[in-house]
């Protein structure tokens, strides 16, 4: 019985993918998000680059299940390495 | 600590408070803690950003001369209100947007004259061939749709576009993450480190087009892009001979919002390309300043075909410069259902046999 259910589920997913990809062939009208075709040649100039660590979240995964416990620790400063597993407060829940 | 009360949590956006017990800034919503210096740094990044500003100057805003006006006729569609322009040698009889009859209305006094035009490179024959090719090889297209087409009504239309040039400069802040997996005996601990990544610089854009006609579907016009402005020539009425030209009804002022959206997206994407070495990068904040803005008015060539099928309107367009052909097509619901059913049954049977063979 379980085998049949798994087979049906896989069949359903693949049938969705196949039929909707065939239907996507019929759609060709979309807004453009960007204007990259109109970028002036050699005009991109990124001269300011910086980054710094802000905070961390942690989650525990066991046997493929995610339980949402996270502990947070943060250090300021540029390119701070950041700490791991410091004394954080009781964890909130951040999923994937 | 009242001066810090406006800090927003970089993690969830909630307001951050000083937590006396932990001696740290703490978000009461998600419990994330921060060193005050981190927040000060974040505050500094934000405060140095400038306000958005976009002004464009019209390169030319000449009207039509009296001689030109005498050579041109304005037609209006009794059905959809669409307005088209044609010269004396070309008579417009039906509306390129809805196919209904048009009547002559008057002249173009008061209208702006286009600065540039890209002449048609693909003729009607090529447009018809483009349509046939667009319909071929599409399994779910109803067969009757192909048989019932009114391909002879495909029309060459010059579409009014506002072309925007601009330099953009400023900063974008990204939230970038690195994931570290710590393997323990019975579980994995996934640590996601967040970084504020700041990129600043400048980018320039030339001739970002925005369709100046409300009758012409904006998504359809953006779908036949890009147009190569390099091939544009100063406008002359002679280019209109044999074609229709749509009359603009959206001015450059109203169109610049769209150009601006696309320019901002592109600028963010150029800056984002320089952020490497992370597992994810999302845009957090932008502050971009536009300068050296300029706007031109141009006519771009398109072949337009309207058909109605089962009470629904379908519009097709071909870029008259590049030959790119677009237009959504109807789905044959019976074929779609059949394809879905057959795939579902076939895959289910195959999976079942495979799983049985594997001993499940
Ligand atoms: Zn928060
Ligand atoms: Zn009409």
Coordinates of C-alpha atoms and ligand atoms in Angstrom, one line a residue:
Chain A
X1 CA 0.0 0.0 0.0
X2 CA 2.8 2.4 0.9
X3 CA 4.6 1.5 -2.3
X4 CA 1.5 2.5 -4.3
X5 CA 1.1 5.8 -2.5
X6 CA 4.8 6.7 -3.1
X7 CA 4.4 5.7 -6.8
X8 CA 1.3 7.9 -7.1
X9 CA 3.0 10.8 -5.4
X10 CA 6.0 10.6 -7.8
X11 CA 3.6 10.2 -10.8
X12 CA 1.7 13.3 -9.7
X13 CA 4.7 15.5 -9.4
X14 CA 6.2 14.4 -12.7
X15 CA 2.9 14.8 -14.5
X16 CA 2.7 18.3 -13.1
X17 CA 6.2 19.2 -14.2
X18 CA 5.7 17.7 -17.7
X19 CA 2.3 19.2 -18.5
X20 CA 3.1 22.6 -17.1
X21 CA 6.4 22.8 -19.0
X22 CA 4.6 22.0 -22.2
X23 CA 2.1 24.7 -21.3
X24 CA 5.0 27.2 -20.6
X25 CA 5.9 26.9 -24.3
X26 CA 2.6 28.8 -25.0
X27 CA 3.6 31.8 -22.9
X28 CA 6.0 34.3 -24.2
X29 CA 4.8 37.6 -22.8
X30 CA 6.6 38.7 -19.7
X31 CA 7.7 42.0 -18.2
X32 CA 11.5 42.6 -18.2
X33 CA 12.7 43.0 -14.7
X34 CA 16.0 44.6 -15.6
X35 CA 17.4 47.0 -18.2
X36 CA 20.7 45.1 -18.6
X37 CA 20.4 45.3 -22.5
X38 CA 20.8 49.1 -22.1
X39 CA 23.8 49.1 -19.8
X40 CA 26.5 51.4 -21.2
X41 CA 29.6 49.5 -22.0
X42 CA 32.4 49.6 -19.4
X43 CA 30.3 51.9 -17.2
X44 CA 30.0 49.6 -14.2
X45 CA 32.2 50.9 -11.4
X46 CA 32.0 49.3 -8.0
X47 CA 34.6 51.1 -5.9
X48 CA 33.2 50.8 -2.4
X49 CA 33.3 47.3 -0.9
X50 CA 32.9 46.5 2.7
X51 CA 31.3 43.8 4.8
X52 CA 31.0 42.9 8.5
X53 CA 29.4 40.2 10.5
X54 CA 26.0 40.9 12.1
X55 CA 24.5 37.9 13.8
X56 CA 24.1 34.1 13.6
X57 CA 21.2 31.7 13.8
X58 CA 21.5 28.1 14.6
X59 CA 19.2 25.2 13.9
X60 CA 19.5 21.5 14.8
X61 CA 18.9 18.8 12.3
X62 CA 18.5 15.2 13.4
X63 CA 17.4 12.3 11.2
X64 CA 16.5 14.8 8.5
X65 CA 14.1 16.7 10.7
X66 CA 14.7 20.3 11.6
X67 CA 13.8 21.4 15.0
X68 CA 13.9 25.1 15.3
X69 CA 16.2 26.0 18.1
X70 CA 18.7 28.7 17.5
X71 CA 21.2 30.5 19.6
X72 CA 22.6 33.9 18.7
X73 CA 25.8 35.5 19.2
X74 CA 27.0 38.7 17.5
X75 CA 30.2 40.7 17.3
X76 CA 30.5 44.1 15.7
X77 CA 33.4 45.2 13.7
X78 CA 34.5 44.8 10.1
X79 CA 35.1 41.3 8.9
X80 CA 34.6 40.0 12.4
X81 CA 35.0 36.3 12.4
X82 CA 31.9 36.0 14.5
X83 CA 31.4 33.6 17.4
X84 CA 29.7 30.3 17.5
X85 CA 27.6 28.9 20.3
X86 CA 28.0 31.7 22.7
X87 CA 25.7 32.3 25.6
X88 CA 22.6 33.3 23.7
X89 CA 19.1 33.7 24.9
X90 CA 16.4 31.1 24.6
X91 CA 16.1 30.3 20.9
X92 CA 13.4 31.6 18.6
X93 CA 12.5 29.5 15.6
X94 CA 14.0 30.0 12.2
X95 CA 13.1 27.4 9.6
X96 CA 14.8 26.8 6.3
Chain B
X1 CA 19.5 54.4 25.7
X2 CA 16.6 56.3 24.3
X3 CA 18.6 57.5 21.3
X4 CA 18.8 53.8 20.2
X5 CA 15.1 53.2 20.3
X6 CA 14.7 53.4 16.5
X7 CA 17.0 50.6 15.6
X8 CA 15.4 47.9 13.6
X9 CA 16.5 44.3 14.0
X10 CA 18.6 43.2 11.0
X11 CA 17.2 39.7 11.5
X12 CA 13.4 40.3 11.5
X13 CA 12.8 44.0 11.2
X14 CA 11.4 44.4 14.8
X15 CA 12.3 47.2 17.0
X16 CA 15.4 46.5 19.2
X17 CA 15.5 47.2 22.9
X18 CA 18.3 47.4 25.4
X19 CA 18.3 44.2 27.5
X20 CA 19.7 45.1 30.9
X21 CA 20.1 41.5 32.1
X22 CA 22.2 40.4 29.1
X23 CA 23.8 43.8 28.8
X24 CA 23.2 43.7 25.1
X25 CA 20.8 45.1 22.5
X26 CA 18.1 42.5 22.1
X27 CA 15.3 42.0 19.7
X28 CA 12.1 41.2 21.7
X29 CA 10.5 39.5 18.7
X30 CA 13.2 37.0 17.6
X31 CA 15.5 37.1 20.6
X32 CA 18.5 38.0 18.5
X33 CA 21.2 39.8 20.4
X34 CA 23.6 42.4 19.1
X35 CA 26.7 44.2 20.3
X36 CA 25.8 47.9 20.3
X37 CA 28.8 48.5 18.0
X38 CA 27.2 46.3 15.3
X39 CA 24.2 48.4 15.3
X40 CA 26.1 51.7 15.3
X41 CA 28.0 50.4 12.2
X42 CA 24.7 49.5 10.6
X43 CA 23.3 52.9 11.4
X44 CA 26.3 54.5 9.8
X45 CA 25.8 52.5 6.6
X46 CA 22.2 53.7 6.4
X47 CA 22.8 57.4 7.2
X48 CA 25.4 57.9 4.5
X49 CA 22.9 56.9 1.8
X50 CA 21.4 59.6 -0.3
X51 CA 17.8 60.1 -1.3
X52 CA 16.6 58.9 -4.6
X53 CA 16.3 61.6 -7.2
X54 CA 15.5 61.3 -10.9
X55 CA 15.1 64.1 -13.3
X56 CA 15.2 63.9 -17.0
X57 CA 15.7 66.7 -19.5
X58 CA 14.1 66.5 -22.8
X59 CA 16.7 66.4 -25.6
X60 CA 14.3 67.9 -28.1
X61 CA 10.7 68.7 -28.0
X62 CA 9.9 70.0 -31.4
X63 CA 6.4 69.8 -32.8
X64 CA 5.4 68.8 -36.3
X65 CA 5.9 71.6 -38.9
X66 CA 2.8 72.7 -40.8
X67 CA 4.1 71.0 -43.9
X68 CA 4.5 67.7 -42.1
X69 CA 1.1 68.1 -40.5
X70 CA -0.4 68.4 -43.9
X71 CA 1.1 65.1 -45.0
X72 CA -0.1 63.2 -41.9
X73 CA -3.6 62.0 -41.0
X74 CA -4.8 61.1 -37.6
X75 CA -7.3 58.2 -37.3
X76 CA -9.3 57.1 -34.3
X77 CA -10.8 53.7 -33.6
X78 CA -14.6 53.9 -33.0
X79 CA -14.4 50.8 -30.9
X80 CA -11.3 51.0 -28.6
X81 CA -10.4 54.7 -28.9
X82 CA -6.9 53.8 -30.3
X83 CA -5.3 56.6 -32.3
X84 CA -3.0 56.0 -35.2
X85 CA -1.1 58.2 -37.6
X86 CA -0.6 57.5 -41.3
X87 CA 0.8 59.6 -44.1
X88 CA -1.3 60.6 -47.1
X89 CA 0.0 57.7 -49.2
X90 CA -1.1 55.1 -46.7
X91 CA -4.8 54.7 -45.8
X92 CA -5.6 53.3 -42.5
X93 CA -8.7 51.2 -42.5
X94 CA -8.7 49.0 -39.4
X95 CA -7.4 49.5 -35.9
X96 CA -4.1 47.6 -35.2
X97 CA -5.2 47.0 -31.6
X98 CA -8.7 45.6 -32.0
X99 CA -9.3 45.2 -35.8
X100 CA -12.4 47.5 -35.9
X101 CA -12.7 50.3 -38.5
X102 CA -10.9 53.6 -37.9
X103 CA -12.0 57.0 -39.1
X104 CA -10.0 60.0 -39.9
X105 CA -10.1 62.6 -37.1
X106 CA -7.8 65.4 -37.9
X107 CA -4.2 66.4 -37.7
X108 CA -1.3 66.3 -35.3
X109 CA -1.1 69.9 -34.0
X110 CA 0.2 70.1 -30.5
X111 CA 1.9 66.6 -30.7
X112 CA 5.6 66.1 -30.2
X113 CA 7.5 65.0 -33.3
X114 CA 9.7 61.9 -32.8
X115 CA 13.4 62.6 -32.5
X116 CA 14.5 59.2 -33.9
X117 CA 13.1 56.2 -35.7
X118 CA 14.4 52.6 -36.2
X119 CA 13.2 51.7 -39.7
X120 CA 11.6 48.3 -40.4
X121 CA 14.1 45.6 -41.3
X122 CA 11.6 42.8 -41.5
X123 CA 8.8 43.0 -44.1
X124 CA 5.2 41.6 -44.0
X125 CA 6.3 38.3 -45.6
X126 CA 8.9 37.8 -42.8
X127 CA 6.3 38.7 -40.2
X128 CA 3.9 36.1 -41.6
X129 CA 6.7 33.5 -41.6
X130 CA 7.5 34.5 -38.0
X131 CA 3.9 33.9 -37.0
X132 CA 3.8 30.4 -38.6
X133 CA 7.1 29.5 -36.8
X134 CA 5.7 30.8 -33.5
X135 CA 2.8 28.4 -33.9
X136 CA 4.8 25.4 -34.8
X137 CA 6.2 22.8 -32.5
X138 CA 3.8 23.6 -29.7
X139 CA 2.1 20.4 -28.6
X140 CA -0.7 21.9 -26.4
X141 CA -1.8 24.5 -29.0
X142 CA -5.3 23.8 -30.2
X143 CA -5.2 22.6 -33.8
X144 CA -8.2 24.7 -34.8
X145 CA -6.4 27.9 -33.6
X146 CA -3.8 27.3 -36.4
X147 CA -6.4 26.8 -39.0
X148 CA -8.5 29.8 -38.1
X149 CA -5.8 32.5 -38.1
X150 CA -6.2 35.8 -39.8
X151 CA -2.6 36.2 -40.7
X152 CA -3.2 38.7 -43.5
X153 CA -4.3 41.3 -41.0
X154 CA -0.8 41.5 -39.5
X155 CA 0.1 45.2 -39.5
X156 CA 3.4 47.1 -39.4
X157 CA 3.1 49.7 -36.7
X158 CA 5.6 52.2 -35.3
X159 CA 5.3 52.2 -31.6
X160 CA 6.1 55.4 -29.6
X161 CA 8.8 54.9 -27.0
X162 CA 10.4 57.2 -24.5
X163 CA 14.1 56.5 -24.2
X164 CA 15.8 57.3 -21.0
X165 CA 19.5 57.8 -20.3
X166 CA 20.8 58.0 -16.8
X167 CA 23.9 57.6 -14.6
X168 CA 23.1 55.9 -11.3
X169 CA 25.3 56.1 -8.3
X170 CA 25.0 55.0 -4.7
X171 CA 25.0 52.1 -2.3
X172 CA 23.3 48.8 -1.9
X173 CA 23.4 46.8 1.3
X174 CA 23.0 43.1 1.0
X175 CA 22.4 40.5 3.7
X176 CA 24.7 37.7 2.9
X177 CA 24.9 34.4 4.7
X178 CA 27.4 31.6 5.2
X179 CA 26.3 28.2 6.4
X180 CA 28.5 26.0 8.6
X181 CA 27.4 22.5 9.4
X182 CA 28.8 21.1 12.7
X183 CA 28.4 17.3 12.8
X184 CA 27.6 16.0 16.2
X185 CA 26.9 12.4 17.3
X186 CA 23.2 12.2 16.5
X187 CA 22.5 15.6 15.0
X188 CA 23.8 18.3 12.7
X189 CA 24.0 21.8 14.0
X190 CA 23.6 24.3 11.2
X191 CA 25.0 27.7 11.9
X192 CA 24.0 30.5 9.6
X193 CA 26.2 33.5 9.8
X194 CA 24.8 36.8 8.5
X195 CA 26.9 39.6 7.2
X196 CA 26.1 43.1 6.0
X197 CA 27.8 43.5 2.7
X198 CA 28.0 47.1 1.3
X199 CA 28.7 47.9 -2.3
X200 CA 28.9 51.4 -3.7
X201 CA 29.6 52.7 -7.2
X202 CA 28.1 53.9 -10.4
X203 CA 26.5 52.5 -13.6
X204 CA 25.2 54.2 -16.7
X205 CA 22.3 53.3 -18.9
X206 CA 21.4 54.4 -22.4
X207 CA 18.1 54.4 -24.2
X208 CA 16.0 52.4 -21.7
X209 CA 12.7 52.2 -23.6
X210 CA 9.2 52.7 -22.2
X211 CA 6.2 52.3 -24.4
X212 CA 4.3 55.6 -24.6
X213 CA 1.0 54.1 -25.7
X214 CA -1.7 52.8 -23.3
X215 CA -3.4 50.8 -26.1
X216 CA -0.2 48.8 -26.7
X217 CA 0.2 46.2 -23.9
X218 CA 3.3 47.1 -21.9
X219 CA 4.3 43.5 -21.2
X220 CA 4.0 42.6 -24.9
X221 CA 6.2 45.5 -25.9
X222 CA 8.8 44.6 -23.2
X223 CA 8.7 41.0 -24.5
X224 CA 9.9 42.0 -28.0
X225 CA 12.9 43.9 -26.6
X226 CA 15.7 44.6 -26.9
X227 CA 15.9 47.2 -29.6
X228 CA 19.3 48.3 -30.9
X229 CA 19.4 52.1 -30.7
X230 CA 22.6 52.1 -32.8
X231 CA 20.4 51.6 -35.9
X232 CA 18.1 54.5 -35.1
X233 CA 18.1 57.5 -37.5
X234 CA 16.8 61.0 -37.2
X235 CA 13.1 60.9 -37.8
X236 CA 11.7 61.8 -41.2
X237 CA 8.1 61.5 -42.3
X238 CA 9.2 59.3 -45.3
X239 CA 9.8 56.4 -43.0
X240 CA 6.1 56.2 -42.2
X241 CA 5.1 55.5 -45.8
X242 CA 3.2 52.2 -45.9
X243 CA 3.1 51.9 -42.1
X244 CA 0.9 53.1 -39.3
X245 CA 2.3 54.9 -36.3
X246 CA 0.7 54.7 -32.9
X247 CA 0.0 58.1 -31.3
X248 CA 1.6 58.4 -27.8
X249 CA -0.8 59.1 -25.0
X250 CA 1.5 58.7 -22.0
X251 CA 4.0 61.5 -21.6
X252 CA 7.7 61.0 -20.7
X253 CA 7.0 62.2 -17.2
X254 CA 4.6 59.4 -16.5
X255 CA 6.8 56.9 -18.2
X256 CA 10.0 57.5 -16.3
X257 CA 8.8 55.5 -13.3
X258 CA 9.0 52.3 -15.3
X259 CA 12.5 53.1 -16.6
X260 CA 13.6 53.9 -13.1
X261 CA 12.4 50.5 -11.8
X262 CA 14.3 48.6 -14.4
X263 CA 17.4 50.7 -14.0
X264 CA 17.4 50.1 -10.2
X265 CA 16.9 46.4 -10.6
X266 CA 19.8 46.2 -13.1
X267 CA 22.1 48.3 -10.8
X268 CA 21.4 46.1 -7.8
X269 CA 22.1 43.1 -10.0
X270 CA 25.4 44.5 -11.2
X271 CA 26.5 45.3 -7.6
X272 CA 25.3 41.9 -6.4
X273 CA 27.5 40.1 -9.0
X274 CA 30.5 41.4 -7.0
X275 CA 29.4 39.8 -3.8
X276 CA 31.0 36.3 -3.9
X277 CA 31.8 33.6 -1.4
X278 CA 28.5 33.4 0.3
X279 CA 25.7 30.9 0.3
X280 CA 22.9 33.4 -0.1
X281 CA 22.8 37.1 -0.9
X282 CA 19.6 39.1 -0.6
X283 CA 19.1 42.9 -1.1
X284 CA 18.4 44.6 2.2
X285 CA 18.5 48.3 1.4
X286 CA 19.3 50.6 -1.5
X287 CA 19.9 54.2 -2.0
X288 CA 20.6 55.3 -5.5
X289 CA 20.9 58.7 -7.0
X290 CA 20.2 59.4 -10.6
X291 CA 22.1 62.0 -12.5
X292 CA 22.6 63.2 -16.1
X293 CA 19.1 62.1 -17.0
X294 CA 18.0 62.6 -20.6
X295 CA 14.9 61.6 -22.5
X296 CA 14.3 61.1 -26.2
X297 CA 11.2 60.3 -28.2
X298 CA 11.5 57.5 -30.8
X299 CA 9.4 55.3 -33.0
X300 CA 10.3 51.6 -32.9
X301 CA 9.0 49.1 -35.5
X302 CA 6.7 46.2 -34.7
X303 CA 4.4 43.9 -36.6
X304 CA 1.1 43.5 -34.7
X305 CA -1.5 40.8 -35.2
X306 CA -4.8 40.6 -33.3
X307 CA -7.0 37.6 -33.3
X308 CA -10.1 36.6 -31.3
X309 CA -10.5 33.0 -30.5
X310 CA -13.4 31.5 -28.5
X311 CA -14.3 35.0 -27.3
X312 CA -10.8 35.8 -26.1
X313 CA -8.4 38.3 -27.6
X314 CA -4.9 37.2 -28.6
X315 CA -2.3 39.8 -29.6
X316 CA 1.0 38.9 -31.3
X317 CA 4.0 41.1 -31.9
X318 CA 7.2 40.8 -33.8
X319 CA 10.2 43.2 -33.3
X320 CA 10.5 44.8 -36.7
X321 CA 14.2 45.3 -36.1
X322 CA 15.3 41.9 -34.7
X323 CA 12.5 39.5 -35.8
X324 CA 11.8 38.4 -32.3
X325 CA 8.2 37.1 -32.2
X326 CA 6.0 36.9 -29.1
X327 CA 2.4 36.4 -28.0
X328 CA 0.7 34.1 -25.6
X329 CA -1.3 31.2 -27.1
X330 CA -4.3 29.3 -25.9
X331 CA -4.1 25.9 -24.3
X332 CA -5.9 22.8 -25.7
X333 CA -7.6 21.7 -22.4
X334 CA -8.4 18.2 -23.7
X335 CA -4.8 17.6 -24.7
X336 CA -3.5 19.1 -21.5
X337 CA -5.7 16.8 -19.4
X338 CA -4.7 13.8 -21.6
X339 CA -1.0 14.6 -21.2
X340 CA -1.3 15.0 -17.5
X341 CA -3.3 11.7 -17.1
X342 CA -1.1 9.6 -19.4
X343 CA 2.1 10.9 -17.7
X344 CA 0.6 10.3 -14.2
X345 CA -0.5 6.7 -15.0
X346 CA 2.8 5.8 -16.8
X347 CA 5.1 7.2 -14.1
X348 CA 3.1 5.7 -11.3
X349 CA 3.2 2.2 -12.9
X350 CA 7.0 2.5 -13.7
X351 CA 7.7 3.7 -10.1
X352 CA 5.5 0.9 -8.6
X353 CA 7.4 -1.8 -10.6
X354 CA 10.8 -0.3 -9.8
X355 CA 10.0 -0.1 -6.1
X356 CA 8.7 -3.7 -6.1
X357 CA 11.9 -4.8 -7.8
X358 CA 13.9 -3.0 -5.2
X359 CA 12.0 -5.1 -2.6
X360 CA 9.8 -2.4 -1.0
Ligands
LIG1 ZN1 14.4 40.3 15.4
LIG2 ZN1 -9.4 49.7 -31.8

